[in-house]
């Protein structure tokens, strides 16, 4: 069993493929991750600004004016995900 193991080895090819799939799954999970607190889902400034089609500066104005609810954890701003009734999503 003095077989040389290199990148052409069948076991290595299979192992590297598994690692690639694992990395793809981790990237997908982190890209779609939404922080939770007490089972509630929250969005970041960037996500809310895209959804509302406003700038992050406008969101800051909304916060200052009390027009939009948010929480601040460890210096980061999060907005509660509230579904409007009758929207189905």
mmCIF file of C-alpha atoms in Angstrom:
data_model
loop_
_atom_site.group_PDB
_atom_site.id
_atom_site.type_symbol
_atom_site.label_atom_id
_atom_site.label_comp_id
_atom_site.label_asym_id
_atom_site.label_seq_id
_atom_site.Cartn_x
_atom_site.Cartn_y
_atom_site.Cartn_z
ATOM 1 C CA UNK A 1 0.000 0.000 0.000
ATOM 2 C CA UNK A 2 2.675 2.478 -0.985
ATOM 3 C CA UNK A 3 0.228 4.281 -3.239
ATOM 4 C CA UNK A 4 0.972 7.904 -3.980
ATOM 5 C CA UNK A 5 -2.027 10.072 -3.177
ATOM 6 C CA UNK A 6 -2.318 13.173 -5.348
ATOM 7 C CA UNK A 7 -5.083 15.364 -6.756
ATOM 8 C CA UNK A 8 -5.947 12.749 -9.402
ATOM 9 C CA UNK A 9 -6.664 10.114 -6.759
ATOM 10 C CA UNK A 10 -10.347 9.087 -6.834
ATOM 11 C CA UNK A 11 -10.734 9.485 -3.069
ATOM 12 C CA UNK A 12 -9.211 12.995 -3.164
ATOM 13 C CA UNK A 13 -11.459 14.014 -6.063
ATOM 14 C CA UNK A 14 -14.529 12.806 -4.134
ATOM 15 C CA UNK A 15 -13.349 14.517 -0.930
ATOM 16 C CA UNK A 16 -12.689 17.842 -2.684
ATOM 17 C CA UNK A 17 -16.102 17.662 -4.356
ATOM 18 C CA UNK A 18 -17.707 17.174 -0.951
ATOM 19 C CA UNK A 19 -15.820 20.172 0.399
ATOM 20 C CA UNK A 20 -16.974 22.287 -2.561
ATOM 21 C CA UNK A 21 -20.618 21.322 -1.922
ATOM 22 C CA UNK A 22 -20.211 22.076 1.772
ATOM 23 C CA UNK A 23 -18.747 25.498 0.988
ATOM 24 C CA UNK A 24 -21.625 26.234 -1.415
ATOM 25 C CA UNK A 25 -24.128 25.330 1.315
ATOM 26 C CA UNK A 26 -22.382 27.497 3.912
ATOM 27 C CA UNK A 27 -22.270 30.446 1.495
ATOM 28 C CA UNK A 28 -25.978 29.995 0.746
ATOM 29 C CA UNK A 29 -26.858 29.864 4.444
ATOM 30 C CA UNK A 30 -24.813 32.929 5.344
ATOM 31 C CA UNK A 31 -26.178 34.909 2.386
ATOM 32 C CA UNK A 32 -29.762 34.179 3.446
ATOM 33 C CA UNK A 33 -29.271 34.365 7.205
ATOM 34 C CA UNK A 34 -31.637 36.615 9.163
ATOM 35 C CA UNK A 35 -30.795 37.296 12.806
ATOM 36 C CA UNK A 36 -33.471 36.138 15.241
ATOM 37 C CA UNK A 37 -34.430 37.341 18.682
ATOM 38 C CA UNK A 38 -37.208 35.589 20.557
ATOM 39 C CA UNK A 39 -38.170 33.888 17.301
ATOM 40 C CA UNK A 40 -38.604 37.194 15.432
ATOM 41 C CA UNK A 41 -36.736 37.873 12.198
ATOM 42 C CA UNK A 42 -34.803 41.076 11.654
ATOM 43 C CA UNK A 43 -33.334 42.882 8.642
ATOM 44 C CA UNK A 44 -30.224 45.023 8.250
ATOM 45 C CA UNK A 45 -30.079 48.626 6.989
ATOM 46 C CA UNK A 46 -29.062 47.432 3.550
ATOM 47 C CA UNK A 47 -31.904 44.919 3.273
ATOM 48 C CA UNK A 48 -34.542 47.415 4.434
ATOM 49 C CA UNK A 49 -33.242 50.205 2.187
ATOM 50 C CA UNK A 50 -33.447 47.890 -0.836
ATOM 51 C CA UNK A 51 -36.975 46.750 0.070
ATOM 52 C CA UNK A 52 -38.230 50.290 0.729
ATOM 53 C CA UNK A 53 -36.186 51.778 -2.134
ATOM 54 C CA UNK A 54 -34.686 54.456 0.111
ATOM 55 C CA UNK A 55 -31.114 55.281 1.118
ATOM 56 C CA UNK A 56 -29.543 54.231 4.400
ATOM 57 C CA UNK A 57 -29.458 57.940 5.292
ATOM 58 C CA UNK A 58 -33.237 58.124 4.815
ATOM 59 C CA UNK A 59 -33.603 55.130 7.141
ATOM 60 C CA UNK A 60 -31.570 57.020 9.722
ATOM 61 C CA UNK A 61 -33.968 59.975 9.349
ATOM 62 C CA UNK A 62 -36.919 57.594 9.773
ATOM 63 C CA UNK A 63 -35.332 56.243 12.982
ATOM 64 C CA UNK A 64 -34.647 59.735 14.311
ATOM 65 C CA UNK A 65 -38.236 60.787 13.555
ATOM 66 C CA UNK A 66 -39.687 57.628 15.142
ATOM 67 C CA UNK A 67 -41.253 56.586 11.819
ATOM 68 C CA UNK A 68 -39.696 53.123 11.792
ATOM 69 C CA UNK A 69 -39.098 50.691 14.665
ATOM 70 C CA UNK A 70 -35.632 49.274 15.181
ATOM 71 C CA UNK A 71 -33.325 47.801 17.765
ATOM 72 C CA UNK A 72 -29.603 48.294 18.209
ATOM 73 C CA UNK A 73 -27.431 45.364 19.263
ATOM 74 C CA UNK A 74 -23.698 45.672 19.647
ATOM 75 C CA UNK A 75 -23.681 48.827 17.517
ATOM 76 C CA UNK A 76 -25.700 47.299 14.657
ATOM 77 C CA UNK A 77 -29.189 48.429 13.691
ATOM 78 C CA UNK A 78 -31.875 45.814 13.009
ATOM 79 C CA UNK A 79 -35.465 46.212 11.835
ATOM 80 C CA UNK A 80 -38.232 43.808 12.773
ATOM 81 C CA UNK A 81 -39.733 41.879 9.861
ATOM 82 C CA UNK A 82 -43.441 42.688 9.937
ATOM 83 C CA UNK A 83 -45.683 41.137 7.342
ATOM 84 C CA UNK A 84 -48.579 43.263 6.207
ATOM 85 C CA UNK A 85 -51.864 41.382 6.544
ATOM 86 C CA UNK A 86 -53.262 40.051 3.312
ATOM 87 C CA UNK A 87 -49.953 40.156 1.411
ATOM 88 C CA UNK A 88 -49.389 36.410 1.499
ATOM 89 C CA UNK A 89 -45.696 36.749 1.982
#
